[in-house]
Amino acid sequence: LYKDGETNTKIVYYIKGEKIAIDAYMPVADISYNVLMRCVIYGDHCYIYLPKFPFFYIKVSADVIDESMDTSMINYIGTEEKIIDGKEYTVEKYEYEGETVGYGRINDEIVFIETYTDYYNIVYIESISYSVNDLVFVRPFWAIDLSGFFSY
């Protein structure tokens, strides 16, 4: 999706117990078309493939995606009120390893997450569902592993 010269990428997280899958709708070149890329964490590995073309995949160590975080090193910075597009949000800010993250809330519901690193980034949460179809966690057993063609 392109809007005002900026690229917006839709990302969907699926979590059920210890199963994790991530769908990213990636923009293609300079056209208004997105390709769905899926990442499924299965055991110690992460399988990345295109669900519309599931004949090939790339397998990487799950550590690339699932870095452990020492929560004792998260520091609460403070809370502030912020107005975006005429709506008032309560934003709680935390710092971890030099990065600041803010959680925007309305009535205790998180509606966006903002990060401050080398640049400002904001992620809006469109919806939360508590039902997940198990088919999103299926890794492509039948496909060809292209991992040997890439260095990571």
Short mmCIF file of N, CA and C in Angstrom, two decimals:
data_model
loop_
_atom_site.label_atom_id
_atom_site.label_comp_id
_atom_site.label_asym_id
_atom_site.label_seq_id
_atom_site.Cartn_x
_atom_site.Cartn_y
_atom_site.Cartn_z
N LEU A 1 0.84 -1.17 0.00
CA LEU A 1 0.00 0.00 0.00
C LEU A 1 0.88 1.23 0.00
N TYR A 2 0.64 2.14 -0.91
CA TYR A 2 1.42 3.37 -0.99
C TYR A 2 0.50 4.53 -0.64
N LYS A 3 0.99 5.42 0.20
CA LYS A 3 0.20 6.58 0.57
C LYS A 3 1.14 7.74 0.82
N ASP A 4 0.92 8.83 0.14
CA ASP A 4 1.73 10.04 0.31
C ASP A 4 3.22 9.77 0.21
N GLY A 5 3.63 8.88 -0.70
CA GLY A 5 5.04 8.62 -0.92
C GLY A 5 5.67 7.68 0.10
N GLU A 6 4.90 7.20 1.07
CA GLU A 6 5.45 6.29 2.07
C GLU A 6 4.94 4.88 1.81
N THR A 7 5.73 3.91 2.18
CA THR A 7 5.35 2.52 2.02
C THR A 7 4.84 1.99 3.35
N ASN A 8 3.67 1.40 3.33
CA ASN A 8 3.12 0.77 4.52
C ASN A 8 3.07 -0.73 4.28
N THR A 9 3.56 -1.50 5.21
CA THR A 9 3.58 -2.95 5.10
C THR A 9 2.65 -3.53 6.15
N LYS A 10 1.70 -4.35 5.73
CA LYS A 10 0.80 -4.99 6.67
C LYS A 10 1.47 -6.27 7.17
N ILE A 11 1.53 -6.42 8.49
CA ILE A 11 2.13 -7.60 9.10
C ILE A 11 1.11 -8.22 10.04
N VAL A 12 0.94 -9.55 9.94
CA VAL A 12 0.01 -10.28 10.79
C VAL A 12 0.79 -11.31 11.58
N TYR A 13 0.62 -11.31 12.90
CA TYR A 13 1.28 -12.29 13.77
C TYR A 13 0.25 -13.32 14.20
N TYR A 14 0.64 -14.59 14.13
CA TYR A 14 -0.20 -15.69 14.61
C TYR A 14 0.58 -16.37 15.73
N ILE A 15 -0.03 -16.49 16.89
CA ILE A 15 0.63 -17.15 18.02
C ILE A 15 -0.39 -18.07 18.67
N LYS A 16 -0.01 -19.33 18.83
CA LYS A 16 -0.87 -20.32 19.48
C LYS A 16 0.04 -21.25 20.27
N GLY A 17 0.07 -21.07 21.59
CA GLY A 17 1.01 -21.83 22.41
C GLY A 17 2.42 -21.45 22.03
N GLU A 18 3.23 -22.43 21.62
CA GLU A 18 4.60 -22.14 21.20
C GLU A 18 4.73 -22.02 19.68
N LYS A 19 3.61 -22.13 18.97
CA LYS A 19 3.64 -22.00 17.51
C LYS A 19 3.60 -20.52 17.15
N ILE A 20 4.43 -20.13 16.19
CA ILE A 20 4.48 -18.74 15.75
C ILE A 20 4.57 -18.71 14.22
N ALA A 21 3.74 -17.86 13.61
CA ALA A 21 3.81 -17.61 12.17
C ALA A 21 3.64 -16.11 11.97
N ILE A 22 4.32 -15.59 10.96
CA ILE A 22 4.25 -14.16 10.66
C ILE A 22 3.99 -14.01 9.17
N ASP A 23 2.94 -13.28 8.83
CA ASP A 23 2.66 -12.95 7.43
C ASP A 23 3.02 -11.50 7.20
N ALA A 24 3.76 -11.24 6.14
CA ALA A 24 4.11 -9.86 5.78
C ALA A 24 3.68 -9.64 4.34
N TYR A 25 2.90 -8.61 4.12
CA TYR A 25 2.46 -8.24 2.79
C TYR A 25 3.45 -7.21 2.26
N MET A 26 4.39 -7.66 1.45
CA MET A 26 5.51 -6.84 1.00
C MET A 26 5.19 -6.15 -0.32
N PRO A 27 5.41 -4.83 -0.40
CA PRO A 27 5.16 -4.12 -1.66
C PRO A 27 6.16 -4.53 -2.74
N VAL A 28 5.70 -4.59 -3.98
CA VAL A 28 6.53 -4.97 -5.11
C VAL A 28 6.87 -3.71 -5.90
N ALA A 29 8.18 -3.42 -5.99
CA ALA A 29 8.71 -2.29 -6.78
C ALA A 29 7.88 -1.03 -6.59
N ASP A 30 7.55 -0.37 -7.66
CA ASP A 30 6.80 0.89 -7.59
C ASP A 30 5.35 0.72 -8.02
N ILE A 31 4.82 -0.48 -7.81
CA ILE A 31 3.42 -0.69 -8.17
C ILE A 31 2.62 -0.93 -6.89
N SER A 32 1.34 -0.75 -6.99
CA SER A 32 0.47 -0.93 -5.82
C SER A 32 0.04 -2.38 -5.69
N TYR A 33 1.01 -3.27 -5.53
CA TYR A 33 0.72 -4.69 -5.39
C TYR A 33 1.57 -5.23 -4.25
N ASN A 34 0.99 -6.07 -3.42
CA ASN A 34 1.71 -6.66 -2.30
C ASN A 34 1.79 -8.17 -2.46
N VAL A 35 2.94 -8.73 -2.11
CA VAL A 35 3.15 -10.17 -2.14
C VAL A 35 3.16 -10.67 -0.71
N LEU A 36 2.40 -11.72 -0.44
CA LEU A 36 2.35 -12.30 0.90
C LEU A 36 3.56 -13.21 1.10
N MET A 37 4.34 -12.92 2.14
CA MET A 37 5.48 -13.75 2.53
C MET A 37 5.17 -14.29 3.92
N ARG A 38 5.35 -15.59 4.13
CA ARG A 38 5.06 -16.20 5.43
C ARG A 38 6.35 -16.74 6.05
N CYS A 39 6.45 -16.55 7.34
CA CYS A 39 7.57 -17.05 8.13
C CYS A 39 6.98 -17.93 9.22
N VAL A 40 7.35 -19.21 9.26
CA VAL A 40 6.84 -20.13 10.27
C VAL A 40 8.01 -20.62 11.11
N ILE A 41 7.91 -20.41 12.41
CA ILE A 41 8.95 -20.90 13.32
C ILE A 41 8.54 -22.30 13.75
N TYR A 42 9.42 -23.26 13.45
CA TYR A 42 9.13 -24.67 13.71
C TYR A 42 10.38 -25.26 14.34
N GLY A 43 10.33 -25.53 15.64
CA GLY A 43 11.50 -26.05 16.33
C GLY A 43 12.60 -25.01 16.37
N ASP A 44 13.80 -25.41 15.96
CA ASP A 44 14.96 -24.51 15.97
C ASP A 44 15.14 -23.73 14.68
N HIS A 45 14.19 -23.87 13.75
CA HIS A 45 14.35 -23.21 12.45
C HIS A 45 13.14 -22.37 12.08
N CYS A 46 13.39 -21.44 11.18
CA CYS A 46 12.36 -20.56 10.65
C CYS A 46 12.28 -20.84 9.15
N TYR A 47 11.08 -21.09 8.65
CA TYR A 47 10.88 -21.38 7.23
C TYR A 47 10.19 -20.17 6.60
N ILE A 48 10.80 -19.60 5.57
CA ILE A 48 10.27 -18.43 4.90
C ILE A 48 9.87 -18.84 3.49
N TYR A 49 8.61 -18.57 3.13
CA TYR A 49 8.13 -18.96 1.80
C TYR A 49 6.95 -18.09 1.39
N LEU A 50 6.54 -18.21 0.14
CA LEU A 50 5.39 -17.50 -0.40
C LEU A 50 4.22 -18.48 -0.47
N PRO A 51 3.15 -18.29 0.33
CA PRO A 51 2.02 -19.22 0.30
C PRO A 51 1.38 -19.40 -1.07
N LYS A 52 1.42 -18.38 -1.92
CA LYS A 52 0.84 -18.51 -3.27
C LYS A 52 1.75 -19.32 -4.19
N PHE A 53 3.00 -19.50 -3.80
CA PHE A 53 3.97 -20.25 -4.59
C PHE A 53 4.83 -21.07 -3.61
N PRO A 54 4.24 -22.08 -2.95
CA PRO A 54 4.92 -22.78 -1.84
C PRO A 54 5.88 -23.89 -2.26
N PHE A 55 6.49 -23.78 -3.43
CA PHE A 55 7.34 -24.85 -3.94
C PHE A 55 8.80 -24.69 -3.50
N PHE A 56 9.14 -23.52 -2.97
CA PHE A 56 10.50 -23.24 -2.53
C PHE A 56 10.43 -22.53 -1.18
N TYR A 57 11.42 -22.77 -0.35
CA TYR A 57 11.50 -22.06 0.93
C TYR A 57 12.95 -21.84 1.31
N ILE A 58 13.15 -20.95 2.25
CA ILE A 58 14.48 -20.69 2.80
C ILE A 58 14.39 -21.02 4.28
N LYS A 59 15.33 -21.82 4.76
CA LYS A 59 15.35 -22.22 6.17
C LYS A 59 16.51 -21.52 6.86
N VAL A 60 16.21 -20.81 7.96
CA VAL A 60 17.24 -20.13 8.74
C VAL A 60 17.06 -20.53 10.20
N SER A 61 18.06 -20.26 11.00
CA SER A 61 17.97 -20.53 12.43
C SER A 61 16.89 -19.66 13.03
N ALA A 62 16.09 -20.20 13.92
CA ALA A 62 15.03 -19.44 14.58
C ALA A 62 15.60 -18.31 15.42
N ASP A 63 16.88 -18.39 15.77
CA ASP A 63 17.51 -17.32 16.54
C ASP A 63 17.50 -16.00 15.78
N VAL A 64 17.45 -16.06 14.45
CA VAL A 64 17.41 -14.85 13.64
C VAL A 64 16.12 -14.08 13.94
N ILE A 65 15.03 -14.80 14.18
CA ILE A 65 13.73 -14.19 14.45
C ILE A 65 13.47 -14.05 15.94
N ASP A 66 13.80 -15.08 16.70
CA ASP A 66 13.42 -15.15 18.11
C ASP A 66 14.61 -14.88 19.02
N GLU A 67 14.99 -13.61 19.12
CA GLU A 67 16.08 -13.25 20.02
C GLU A 67 15.53 -13.16 21.43
N SER A 68 16.23 -13.76 22.39
CA SER A 68 15.74 -13.69 23.76
C SER A 68 16.01 -12.30 24.33
N MET A 69 15.09 -11.83 25.16
CA MET A 69 15.18 -10.50 25.73
C MET A 69 15.27 -10.62 27.25
N ASP A 70 16.22 -9.92 27.83
CA ASP A 70 16.37 -9.87 29.28
C ASP A 70 15.44 -8.79 29.80
N THR A 71 14.26 -9.20 30.29
CA THR A 71 13.25 -8.22 30.70
C THR A 71 13.67 -7.41 31.93
N SER A 72 14.67 -7.86 32.67
CA SER A 72 15.12 -7.09 33.83
C SER A 72 15.82 -5.80 33.40
N MET A 73 16.18 -5.70 32.12
CA MET A 73 16.88 -4.52 31.62
C MET A 73 15.93 -3.51 30.96
N ILE A 74 14.61 -3.75 31.03
CA ILE A 74 13.64 -2.82 30.48
C ILE A 74 13.36 -1.74 31.52
N ASN A 75 13.53 -0.49 31.12
CA ASN A 75 13.33 0.63 32.04
C ASN A 75 12.10 1.42 31.65
N TYR A 76 11.23 1.68 32.62
CA TYR A 76 10.05 2.51 32.40
C TYR A 76 10.50 3.97 32.36
N ILE A 77 10.15 4.69 31.30
CA ILE A 77 10.54 6.08 31.16
C ILE A 77 9.46 7.01 31.69
N GLY A 78 8.22 6.74 31.32
CA GLY A 78 7.13 7.60 31.77
C GLY A 78 5.91 7.46 30.89
N THR A 79 4.87 8.20 31.27
CA THR A 79 3.60 8.19 30.55
C THR A 79 3.29 9.61 30.12
N GLU A 80 2.77 9.74 28.89
CA GLU A 80 2.39 11.05 28.40
C GLU A 80 1.09 10.95 27.62
N GLU A 81 0.41 12.05 27.50
CA GLU A 81 -0.79 12.13 26.67
C GLU A 81 -0.37 12.63 25.30
N LYS A 82 -0.93 12.05 24.24
CA LYS A 82 -0.58 12.43 22.89
C LYS A 82 -1.85 12.51 22.06
N ILE A 83 -1.96 13.51 21.20
CA ILE A 83 -3.12 13.65 20.32
C ILE A 83 -2.67 13.37 18.90
N ILE A 84 -3.31 12.36 18.27
CA ILE A 84 -3.02 12.00 16.88
C ILE A 84 -4.35 11.98 16.14
N ASP A 85 -4.42 12.73 15.05
CA ASP A 85 -5.64 12.83 14.25
C ASP A 85 -6.86 13.15 15.11
N GLY A 86 -6.70 14.03 16.09
CA GLY A 86 -7.81 14.46 16.93
C GLY A 86 -8.19 13.52 18.06
N LYS A 87 -7.51 12.38 18.17
CA LYS A 87 -7.81 11.44 19.26
C LYS A 87 -6.72 11.51 20.31
N GLU A 88 -7.13 11.43 21.58
CA GLU A 88 -6.17 11.50 22.67
C GLU A 88 -5.80 10.09 23.13
N TYR A 89 -4.49 9.84 23.19
CA TYR A 89 -3.96 8.54 23.59
C TYR A 89 -3.08 8.69 24.83
N THR A 90 -3.04 7.67 25.64
CA THR A 90 -2.07 7.59 26.72
C THR A 90 -0.93 6.73 26.20
N VAL A 91 0.29 7.27 26.24
CA VAL A 91 1.45 6.55 25.71
C VAL A 91 2.41 6.24 26.85
N GLU A 92 2.66 4.94 27.07
CA GLU A 92 3.65 4.50 28.06
C GLU A 92 4.94 4.23 27.32
N LYS A 93 6.04 4.80 27.81
CA LYS A 93 7.33 4.64 27.12
C LYS A 93 8.29 3.82 27.98
N TYR A 94 9.02 2.93 27.29
CA TYR A 94 10.02 2.07 27.92
C TYR A 94 11.30 2.15 27.11
N GLU A 95 12.43 1.86 27.75
CA GLU A 95 13.74 1.86 27.09
C GLU A 95 14.39 0.50 27.31
N TYR A 96 14.98 -0.03 26.24
CA TYR A 96 15.70 -1.30 26.29
C TYR A 96 16.86 -1.23 25.32
N GLU A 97 18.07 -1.40 25.82
CA GLU A 97 19.29 -1.39 25.01
C GLU A 97 19.36 -0.18 24.07
N GLY A 98 19.06 0.99 24.58
CA GLY A 98 19.18 2.21 23.80
C GLY A 98 18.02 2.53 22.88
N GLU A 99 17.03 1.67 22.83
CA GLU A 99 15.85 1.91 22.00
C GLU A 99 14.67 2.25 22.88
N THR A 100 13.83 3.17 22.41
CA THR A 100 12.64 3.56 23.15
C THR A 100 11.41 3.04 22.41
N VAL A 101 10.48 2.48 23.18
CA VAL A 101 9.24 1.96 22.62
C VAL A 101 8.09 2.58 23.40
N GLY A 102 7.08 3.06 22.68
CA GLY A 102 5.89 3.62 23.30
C GLY A 102 4.67 2.81 22.92
N TYR A 103 3.81 2.55 23.91
CA TYR A 103 2.57 1.81 23.68
C TYR A 103 1.40 2.77 23.83
N GLY A 104 0.71 3.08 22.72
CA GLY A 104 -0.42 4.00 22.75
C GLY A 104 -1.69 3.25 23.10
N ARG A 105 -2.41 3.79 24.08
CA ARG A 105 -3.63 3.12 24.56
C ARG A 105 -4.81 4.07 24.57
N ILE A 106 -5.98 3.49 24.34
CA ILE A 106 -7.26 4.14 24.61
C ILE A 106 -8.04 3.15 25.45
N ASN A 107 -8.46 3.57 26.65
CA ASN A 107 -9.23 2.70 27.56
C ASN A 107 -8.54 1.37 27.79
N ASP A 108 -7.26 1.36 28.08
CA ASP A 108 -6.46 0.17 28.37
C ASP A 108 -6.27 -0.78 27.20
N GLU A 109 -6.70 -0.40 26.00
CA GLU A 109 -6.49 -1.23 24.82
C GLU A 109 -5.36 -0.63 24.00
N ILE A 110 -4.32 -1.44 23.70
CA ILE A 110 -3.20 -0.96 22.89
C ILE A 110 -3.68 -0.81 21.45
N VAL A 111 -3.51 0.39 20.90
CA VAL A 111 -3.94 0.65 19.52
C VAL A 111 -2.77 0.95 18.59
N PHE A 112 -1.60 1.30 19.16
CA PHE A 112 -0.42 1.46 18.32
C PHE A 112 0.84 1.27 19.17
N ILE A 113 1.92 0.95 18.47
CA ILE A 113 3.24 0.82 19.09
C ILE A 113 4.18 1.71 18.29
N GLU A 114 4.90 2.59 18.98
CA GLU A 114 5.85 3.45 18.29
C GLU A 114 7.26 3.15 18.79
N THR A 115 8.21 3.19 17.86
CA THR A 115 9.61 2.94 18.22
C THR A 115 10.44 4.13 17.80
N TYR A 116 11.43 4.42 18.62
CA TYR A 116 12.35 5.52 18.36
C TYR A 116 13.75 4.93 18.35
N THR A 117 14.30 4.72 17.18
CA THR A 117 15.68 4.24 17.05
C THR A 117 16.40 5.30 16.23
N ASP A 118 16.98 4.91 15.11
CA ASP A 118 17.59 5.90 14.21
C ASP A 118 16.51 6.71 13.49
N TYR A 119 15.29 6.20 13.49
CA TYR A 119 14.16 6.88 12.88
C TYR A 119 12.90 6.54 13.68
N TYR A 120 11.85 7.28 13.44
CA TYR A 120 10.58 7.07 14.14
C TYR A 120 9.72 6.12 13.32
N ASN A 121 9.10 5.15 13.98
CA ASN A 121 8.25 4.17 13.31
C ASN A 121 7.01 3.99 14.16
N ILE A 122 5.85 3.89 13.54
CA ILE A 122 4.62 3.65 14.29
C ILE A 122 3.87 2.49 13.64
N VAL A 123 3.38 1.57 14.46
CA VAL A 123 2.64 0.40 14.02
C VAL A 123 1.25 0.49 14.62
N TYR A 124 0.23 0.52 13.76
CA TYR A 124 -1.16 0.55 14.23
C TYR A 124 -1.71 -0.87 14.29
N ILE A 125 -2.40 -1.17 15.34
CA ILE A 125 -3.01 -2.49 15.52
C ILE A 125 -4.44 -2.39 15.01
N GLU A 126 -4.75 -3.14 13.95
CA GLU A 126 -6.08 -3.08 13.37
C GLU A 126 -7.07 -3.92 14.15
N SER A 127 -6.66 -5.12 14.54
CA SER A 127 -7.58 -6.00 15.26
C SER A 127 -6.80 -7.09 15.99
N ILE A 128 -7.45 -7.66 16.98
CA ILE A 128 -6.90 -8.79 17.72
C ILE A 128 -7.96 -9.87 17.72
N SER A 129 -7.57 -11.09 17.36
CA SER A 129 -8.48 -12.22 17.34
C SER A 129 -7.91 -13.32 18.23
N TYR A 130 -8.78 -14.07 18.86
CA TYR A 130 -8.32 -15.14 19.73
C TYR A 130 -8.55 -16.52 19.12
N SER A 131 -8.83 -16.57 17.81
CA SER A 131 -8.94 -17.86 17.13
C SER A 131 -7.96 -17.87 15.97
N VAL A 132 -7.22 -18.97 15.84
CA VAL A 132 -6.20 -19.10 14.80
C VAL A 132 -6.38 -20.44 14.11
N ASN A 133 -6.40 -20.43 12.78
CA ASN A 133 -6.47 -21.65 12.00
C ASN A 133 -5.09 -22.31 12.01
N ASP A 134 -5.00 -23.57 12.39
CA ASP A 134 -3.72 -24.28 12.49
C ASP A 134 -2.98 -24.39 11.16
N LEU A 135 -3.66 -24.18 10.03
CA LEU A 135 -3.00 -24.28 8.73
C LEU A 135 -1.93 -23.21 8.53
N VAL A 136 -2.00 -22.08 9.25
CA VAL A 136 -0.96 -21.06 9.09
C VAL A 136 0.38 -21.51 9.65
N PHE A 137 0.38 -22.53 10.51
CA PHE A 137 1.62 -23.01 11.12
C PHE A 137 2.28 -24.16 10.35
N VAL A 138 1.70 -24.57 9.23
CA VAL A 138 2.24 -25.68 8.45
C VAL A 138 3.47 -25.20 7.68
N ARG A 139 4.57 -25.92 7.86
CA ARG A 139 5.76 -25.58 7.08
C ARG A 139 5.73 -26.38 5.77
N PRO A 140 6.34 -25.88 4.73
CA PRO A 140 6.27 -26.54 3.42
C PRO A 140 7.18 -27.77 3.34
N PHE A 141 6.70 -28.93 3.79
CA PHE A 141 7.49 -30.17 3.78
C PHE A 141 7.84 -30.60 2.37
N TRP A 142 6.97 -30.31 1.42
CA TRP A 142 7.08 -30.79 0.06
C TRP A 142 7.96 -29.92 -0.83
N ALA A 143 8.39 -28.78 -0.33
CA ALA A 143 9.09 -27.81 -1.17
C ALA A 143 10.60 -28.05 -1.19
N ILE A 144 11.28 -27.32 -2.05
CA ILE A 144 12.73 -27.41 -2.21
C ILE A 144 13.39 -26.35 -1.33
N ASP A 145 14.37 -26.78 -0.54
CA ASP A 145 15.10 -25.86 0.35
C ASP A 145 16.15 -25.10 -0.44
N LEU A 146 15.99 -23.78 -0.53
CA LEU A 146 16.94 -22.94 -1.26
C LEU A 146 17.99 -22.30 -0.35
N SER A 147 18.05 -22.73 0.89
CA SER A 147 18.94 -22.11 1.87
C SER A 147 20.40 -22.11 1.44
N GLY A 148 20.83 -23.12 0.74
CA GLY A 148 22.23 -23.23 0.34
C GLY A 148 22.67 -22.16 -0.65
N PHE A 149 21.72 -21.48 -1.26
CA PHE A 149 22.04 -20.44 -2.23
C PHE A 149 22.25 -19.06 -1.60
N PHE A 150 22.00 -18.96 -0.28
CA PHE A 150 22.08 -17.68 0.40
C PHE A 150 23.06 -17.76 1.56
N SER A 151 23.74 -16.68 1.85
CA SER A 151 24.58 -16.61 3.04
C SER A 151 23.92 -15.66 4.02
N TYR A 152 23.79 -16.10 5.26
CA TYR A 152 23.16 -15.27 6.28
C TYR A 152 23.85 -15.49 7.59
#
